[in-house]
PDB file of C-alpha atoms in Angstrom:
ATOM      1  CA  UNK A  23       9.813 -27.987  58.296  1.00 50.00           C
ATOM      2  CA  UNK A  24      10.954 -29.135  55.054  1.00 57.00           C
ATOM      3  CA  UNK A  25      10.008 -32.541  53.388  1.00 60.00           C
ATOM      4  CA  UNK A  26      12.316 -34.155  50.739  1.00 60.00           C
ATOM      5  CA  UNK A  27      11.377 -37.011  48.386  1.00 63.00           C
ATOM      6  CA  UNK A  28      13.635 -39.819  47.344  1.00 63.00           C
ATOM      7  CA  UNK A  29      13.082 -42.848  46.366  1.00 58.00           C
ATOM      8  CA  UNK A  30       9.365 -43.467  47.314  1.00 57.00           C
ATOM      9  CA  UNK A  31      10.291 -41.881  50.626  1.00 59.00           C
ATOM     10  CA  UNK A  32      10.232 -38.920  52.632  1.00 64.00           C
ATOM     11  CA  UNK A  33      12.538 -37.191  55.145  1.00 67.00           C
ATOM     12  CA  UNK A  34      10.798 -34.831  57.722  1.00 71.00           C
ATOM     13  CA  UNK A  35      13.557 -32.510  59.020  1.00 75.00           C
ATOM     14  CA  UNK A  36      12.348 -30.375  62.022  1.00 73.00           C
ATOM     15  CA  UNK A  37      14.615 -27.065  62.468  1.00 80.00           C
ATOM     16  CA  UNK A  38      12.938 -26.056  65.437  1.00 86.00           C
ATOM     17  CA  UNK A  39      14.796 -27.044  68.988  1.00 88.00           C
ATOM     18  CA  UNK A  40      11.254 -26.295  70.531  1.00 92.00           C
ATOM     19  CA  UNK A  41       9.353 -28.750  68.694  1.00 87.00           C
ATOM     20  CA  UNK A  42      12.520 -31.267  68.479  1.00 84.00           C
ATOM     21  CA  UNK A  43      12.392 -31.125  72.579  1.00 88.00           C
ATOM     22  CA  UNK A  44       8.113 -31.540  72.574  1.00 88.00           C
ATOM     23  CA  UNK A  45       8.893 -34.413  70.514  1.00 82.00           C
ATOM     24  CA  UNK A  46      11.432 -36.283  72.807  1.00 83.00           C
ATOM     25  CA  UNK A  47       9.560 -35.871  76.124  1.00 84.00           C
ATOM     26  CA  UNK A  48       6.944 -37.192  73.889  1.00 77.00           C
ATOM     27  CA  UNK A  49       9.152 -40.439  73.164  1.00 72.00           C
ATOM     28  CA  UNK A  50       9.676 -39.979  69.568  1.00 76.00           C
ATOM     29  CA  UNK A  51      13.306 -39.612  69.291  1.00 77.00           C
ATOM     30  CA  UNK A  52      15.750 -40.610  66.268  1.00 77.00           C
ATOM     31  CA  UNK A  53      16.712 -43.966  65.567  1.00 75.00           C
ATOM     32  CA  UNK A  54      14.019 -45.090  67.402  1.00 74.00           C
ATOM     33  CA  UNK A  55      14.612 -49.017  66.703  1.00 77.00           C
ATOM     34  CA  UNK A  56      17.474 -48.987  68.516  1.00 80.00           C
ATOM     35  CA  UNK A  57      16.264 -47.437  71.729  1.00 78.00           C
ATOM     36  CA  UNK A  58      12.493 -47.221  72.369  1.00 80.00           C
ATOM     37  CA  UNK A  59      11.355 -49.219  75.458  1.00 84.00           C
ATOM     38  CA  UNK A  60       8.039 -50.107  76.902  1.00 85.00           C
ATOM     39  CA  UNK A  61       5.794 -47.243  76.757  1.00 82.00           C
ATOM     40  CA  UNK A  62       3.464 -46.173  79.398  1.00 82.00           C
ATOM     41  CA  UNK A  63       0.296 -44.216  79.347  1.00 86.00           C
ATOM     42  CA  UNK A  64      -1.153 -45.668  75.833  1.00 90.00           C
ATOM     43  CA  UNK A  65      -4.789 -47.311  76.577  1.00 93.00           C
ATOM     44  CA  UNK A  66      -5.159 -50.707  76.470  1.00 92.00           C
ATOM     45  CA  UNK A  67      -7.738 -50.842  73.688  1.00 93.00           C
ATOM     46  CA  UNK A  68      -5.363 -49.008  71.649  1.00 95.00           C
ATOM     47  CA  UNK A  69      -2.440 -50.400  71.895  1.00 95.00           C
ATOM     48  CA  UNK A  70      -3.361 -52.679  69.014  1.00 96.00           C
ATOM     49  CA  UNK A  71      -3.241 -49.101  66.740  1.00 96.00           C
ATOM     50  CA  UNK A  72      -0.201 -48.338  68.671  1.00 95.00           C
ATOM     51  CA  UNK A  73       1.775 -51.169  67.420  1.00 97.00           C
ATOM     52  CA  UNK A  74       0.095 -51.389  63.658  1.00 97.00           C
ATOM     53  CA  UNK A  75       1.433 -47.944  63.601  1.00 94.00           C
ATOM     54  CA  UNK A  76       5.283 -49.506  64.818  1.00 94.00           C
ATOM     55  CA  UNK A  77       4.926 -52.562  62.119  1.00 96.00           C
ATOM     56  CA  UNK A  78       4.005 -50.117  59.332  1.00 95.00           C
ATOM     57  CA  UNK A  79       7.303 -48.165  60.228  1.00 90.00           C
ATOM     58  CA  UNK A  80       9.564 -51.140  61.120  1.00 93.00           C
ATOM     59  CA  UNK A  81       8.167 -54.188  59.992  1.00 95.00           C
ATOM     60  CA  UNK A  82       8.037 -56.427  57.308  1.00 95.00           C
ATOM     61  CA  UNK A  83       5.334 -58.657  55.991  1.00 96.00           C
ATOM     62  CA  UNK A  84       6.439 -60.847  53.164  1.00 93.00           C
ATOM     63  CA  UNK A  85       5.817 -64.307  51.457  1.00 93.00           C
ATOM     64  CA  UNK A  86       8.760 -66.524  50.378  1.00 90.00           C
ATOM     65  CA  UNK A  87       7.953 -69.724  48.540  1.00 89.00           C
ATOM     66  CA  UNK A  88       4.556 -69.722  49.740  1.00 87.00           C
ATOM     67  CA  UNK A  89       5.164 -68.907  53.321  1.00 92.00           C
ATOM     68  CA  UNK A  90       3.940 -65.524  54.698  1.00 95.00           C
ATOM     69  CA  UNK A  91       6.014 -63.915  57.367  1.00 95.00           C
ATOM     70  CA  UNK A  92       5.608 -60.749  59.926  1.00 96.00           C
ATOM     71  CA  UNK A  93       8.992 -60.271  61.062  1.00 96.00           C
ATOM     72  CA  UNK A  94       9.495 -56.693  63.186  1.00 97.00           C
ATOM     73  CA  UNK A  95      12.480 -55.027  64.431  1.00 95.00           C
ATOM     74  CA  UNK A  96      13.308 -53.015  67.500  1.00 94.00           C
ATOM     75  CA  UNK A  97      14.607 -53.113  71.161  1.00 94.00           C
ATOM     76  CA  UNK A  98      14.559 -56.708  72.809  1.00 94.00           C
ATOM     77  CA  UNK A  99      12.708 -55.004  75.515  1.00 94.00           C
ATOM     78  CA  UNK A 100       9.675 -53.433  73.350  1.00 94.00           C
ATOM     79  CA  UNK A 101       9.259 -56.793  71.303  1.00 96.00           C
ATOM     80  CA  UNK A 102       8.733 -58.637  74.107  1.00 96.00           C
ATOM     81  CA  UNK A 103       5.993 -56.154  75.378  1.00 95.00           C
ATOM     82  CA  UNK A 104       4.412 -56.684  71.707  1.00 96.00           C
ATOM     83  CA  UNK A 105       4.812 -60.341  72.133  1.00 96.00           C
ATOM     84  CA  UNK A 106       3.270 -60.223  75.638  1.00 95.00           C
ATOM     85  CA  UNK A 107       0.446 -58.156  73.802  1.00 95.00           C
ATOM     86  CA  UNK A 108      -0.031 -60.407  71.375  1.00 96.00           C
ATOM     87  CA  UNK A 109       0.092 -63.505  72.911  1.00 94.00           C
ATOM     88  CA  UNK A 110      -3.076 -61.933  74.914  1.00 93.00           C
ATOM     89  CA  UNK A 111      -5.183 -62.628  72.045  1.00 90.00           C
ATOM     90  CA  UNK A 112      -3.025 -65.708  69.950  1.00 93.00           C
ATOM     91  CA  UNK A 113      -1.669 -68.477  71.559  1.00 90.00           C
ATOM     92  CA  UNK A 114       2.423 -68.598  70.522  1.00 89.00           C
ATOM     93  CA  UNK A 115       5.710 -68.829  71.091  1.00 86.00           C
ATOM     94  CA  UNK A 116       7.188 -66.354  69.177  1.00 91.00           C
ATOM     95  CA  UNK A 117      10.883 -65.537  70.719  1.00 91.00           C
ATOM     96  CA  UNK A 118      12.200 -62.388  70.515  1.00 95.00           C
ATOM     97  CA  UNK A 119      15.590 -62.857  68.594  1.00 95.00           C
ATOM     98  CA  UNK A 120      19.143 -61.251  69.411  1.00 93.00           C
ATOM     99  CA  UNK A 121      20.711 -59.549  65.742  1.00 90.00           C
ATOM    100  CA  UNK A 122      24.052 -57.454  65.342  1.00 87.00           C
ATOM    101  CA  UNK A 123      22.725 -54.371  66.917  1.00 87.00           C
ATOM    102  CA  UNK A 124      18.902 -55.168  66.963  1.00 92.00           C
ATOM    103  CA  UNK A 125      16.636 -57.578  68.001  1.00 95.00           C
ATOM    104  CA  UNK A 126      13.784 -59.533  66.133  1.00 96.00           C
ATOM    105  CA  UNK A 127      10.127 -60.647  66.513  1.00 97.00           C
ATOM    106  CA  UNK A 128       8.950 -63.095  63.803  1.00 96.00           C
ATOM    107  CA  UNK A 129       5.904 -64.899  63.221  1.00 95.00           C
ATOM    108  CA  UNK A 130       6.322 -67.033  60.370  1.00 90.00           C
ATOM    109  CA  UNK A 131       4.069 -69.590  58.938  1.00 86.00           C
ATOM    110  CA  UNK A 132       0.803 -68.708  57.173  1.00 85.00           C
ATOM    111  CA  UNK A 133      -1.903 -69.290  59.909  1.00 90.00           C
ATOM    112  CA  UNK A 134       0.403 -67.258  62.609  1.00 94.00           C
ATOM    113  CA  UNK A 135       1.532 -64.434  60.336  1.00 94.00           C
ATOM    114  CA  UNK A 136      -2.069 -64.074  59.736  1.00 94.00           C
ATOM    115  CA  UNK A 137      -3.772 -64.165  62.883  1.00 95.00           C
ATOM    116  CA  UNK A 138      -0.880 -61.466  64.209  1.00 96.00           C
ATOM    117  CA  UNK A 139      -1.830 -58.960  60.648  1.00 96.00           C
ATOM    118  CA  UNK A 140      -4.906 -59.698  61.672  1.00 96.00           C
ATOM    119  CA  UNK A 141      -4.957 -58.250  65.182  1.00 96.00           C
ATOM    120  CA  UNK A 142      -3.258 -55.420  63.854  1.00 97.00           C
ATOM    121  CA  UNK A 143      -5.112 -54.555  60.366  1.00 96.00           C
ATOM    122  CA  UNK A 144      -8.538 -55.904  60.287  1.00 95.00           C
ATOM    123  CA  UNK A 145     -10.865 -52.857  59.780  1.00 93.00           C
ATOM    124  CA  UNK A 146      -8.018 -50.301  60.808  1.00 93.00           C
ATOM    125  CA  UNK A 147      -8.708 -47.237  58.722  1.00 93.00           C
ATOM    126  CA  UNK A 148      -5.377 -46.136  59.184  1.00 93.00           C
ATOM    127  CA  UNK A 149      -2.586 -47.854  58.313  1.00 94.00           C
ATOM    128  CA  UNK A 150       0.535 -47.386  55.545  1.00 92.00           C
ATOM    129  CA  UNK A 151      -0.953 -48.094  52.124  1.00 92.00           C
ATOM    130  CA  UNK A 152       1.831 -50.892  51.839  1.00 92.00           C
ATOM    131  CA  UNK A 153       1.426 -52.914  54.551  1.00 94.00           C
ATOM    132  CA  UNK A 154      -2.521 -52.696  54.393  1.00 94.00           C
ATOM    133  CA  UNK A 155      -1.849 -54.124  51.085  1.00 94.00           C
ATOM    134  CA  UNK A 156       0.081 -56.856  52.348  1.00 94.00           C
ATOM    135  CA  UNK A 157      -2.348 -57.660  54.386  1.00 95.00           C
ATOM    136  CA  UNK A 158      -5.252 -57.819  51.781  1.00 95.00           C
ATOM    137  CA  UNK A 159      -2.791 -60.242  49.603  1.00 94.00           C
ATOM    138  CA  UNK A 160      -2.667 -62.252  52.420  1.00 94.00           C
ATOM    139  CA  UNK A 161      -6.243 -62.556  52.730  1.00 93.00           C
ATOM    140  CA  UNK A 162      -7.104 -63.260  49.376  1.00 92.00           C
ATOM    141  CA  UNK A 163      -3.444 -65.540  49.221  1.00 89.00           C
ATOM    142  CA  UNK A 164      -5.063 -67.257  52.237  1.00 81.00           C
ATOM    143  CA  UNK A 165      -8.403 -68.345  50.556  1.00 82.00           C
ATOM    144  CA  UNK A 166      -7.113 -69.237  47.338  1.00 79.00           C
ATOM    145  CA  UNK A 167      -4.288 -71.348  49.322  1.00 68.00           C
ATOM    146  CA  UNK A 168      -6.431 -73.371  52.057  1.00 64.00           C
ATOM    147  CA  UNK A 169      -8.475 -74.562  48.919  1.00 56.00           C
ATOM    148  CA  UNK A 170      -4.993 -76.443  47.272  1.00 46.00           C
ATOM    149  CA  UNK A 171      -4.260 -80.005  47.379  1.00 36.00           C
ATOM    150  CA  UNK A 172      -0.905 -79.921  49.681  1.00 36.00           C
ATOM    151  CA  UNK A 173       1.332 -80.838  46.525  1.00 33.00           C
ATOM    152  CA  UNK A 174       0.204 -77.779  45.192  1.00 28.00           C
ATOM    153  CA  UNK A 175       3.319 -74.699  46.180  1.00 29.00           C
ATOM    154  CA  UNK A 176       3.660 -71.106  44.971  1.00 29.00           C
ATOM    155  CA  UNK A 177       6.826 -69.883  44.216  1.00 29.00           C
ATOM    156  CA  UNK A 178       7.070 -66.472  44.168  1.00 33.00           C
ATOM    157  CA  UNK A 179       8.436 -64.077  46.520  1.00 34.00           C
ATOM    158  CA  UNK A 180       6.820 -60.737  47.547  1.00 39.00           C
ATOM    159  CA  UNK A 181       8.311 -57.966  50.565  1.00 40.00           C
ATOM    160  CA  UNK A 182       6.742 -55.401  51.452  1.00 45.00           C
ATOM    161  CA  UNK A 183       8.823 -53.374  54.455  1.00 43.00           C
TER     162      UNK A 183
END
């Protein structure tokens, strides 16, 4: 196993066919985002840790112009199974959208993209550091924002993916 860093990143590279084989009957395969389906066999109370682990790897939480946004991407098929989980607990209508060679599930709008963080962040212990801190700012954005007069707009922009 060797681990490079690059550019805040890192690159696991796994030389062993044994352990690249446990891994795919597993379901954890390359380029993931482009094929990964509906998985069975995860627990229903965990599936909220399940996908909080997916977001943190391909998701984006991010605020434009005072607007906070959760926009994840993946298969058409596995959004809409995080959609259908989802809309278990928040009422929405989220659509899962068609892109070039991926599809999209956004919640946008401040009150949406944080009930959604919220199902998937609130007291999680583990989480990436990022995206937990996303998810803070959005708190504390939240509370400072609901107490504005509605002439009042920020105008910064801040991604975290």
């Amino acid at each position: 196993i060797r681990v490079y860093r690059r550019g805040g990143s890192a690159k696991l590279v796994l030389t062993s066919d044994v352990m690249v084989k446990d891994l795919a009957s597993r379901g954890v395969v390359p380029r993931k985002s482009l094929t990964l389906s509906r998985m069975s066999g995860i627990p229903d109370d965990l599936l909220r840790h399940f996908f909080r682990g997916y977001v943190d790897g391909d998701g984006s939480i991010r605020k434009n112009a005072g607007s906070w946004t959760l926009s994840i991407a993946g298969t058409r098929e596995f959004l809409q199974w995080m959609r259908d989980f989802i809309t278990r607990t928040i009422e929405t209508k989220a659509a899962v959208r068609k892109l070039a060679r991926i599809s999209q599930l956004v919640f946008g709008g401040n009150h949406l993209a944080l009930h959604v963080t919220s199902l998937l962040y609130a007291g999680s212990t583990i989480a990436l550091q990022r995206k937990q801190m996303a998810y803070q700012a959005m708190i504390e954005d939240f509370a400072v924002t609901s107490h504005r007069s509605p002439r009042t707009s920020v105008r910064s922009v801040t991604s975290i993916t």
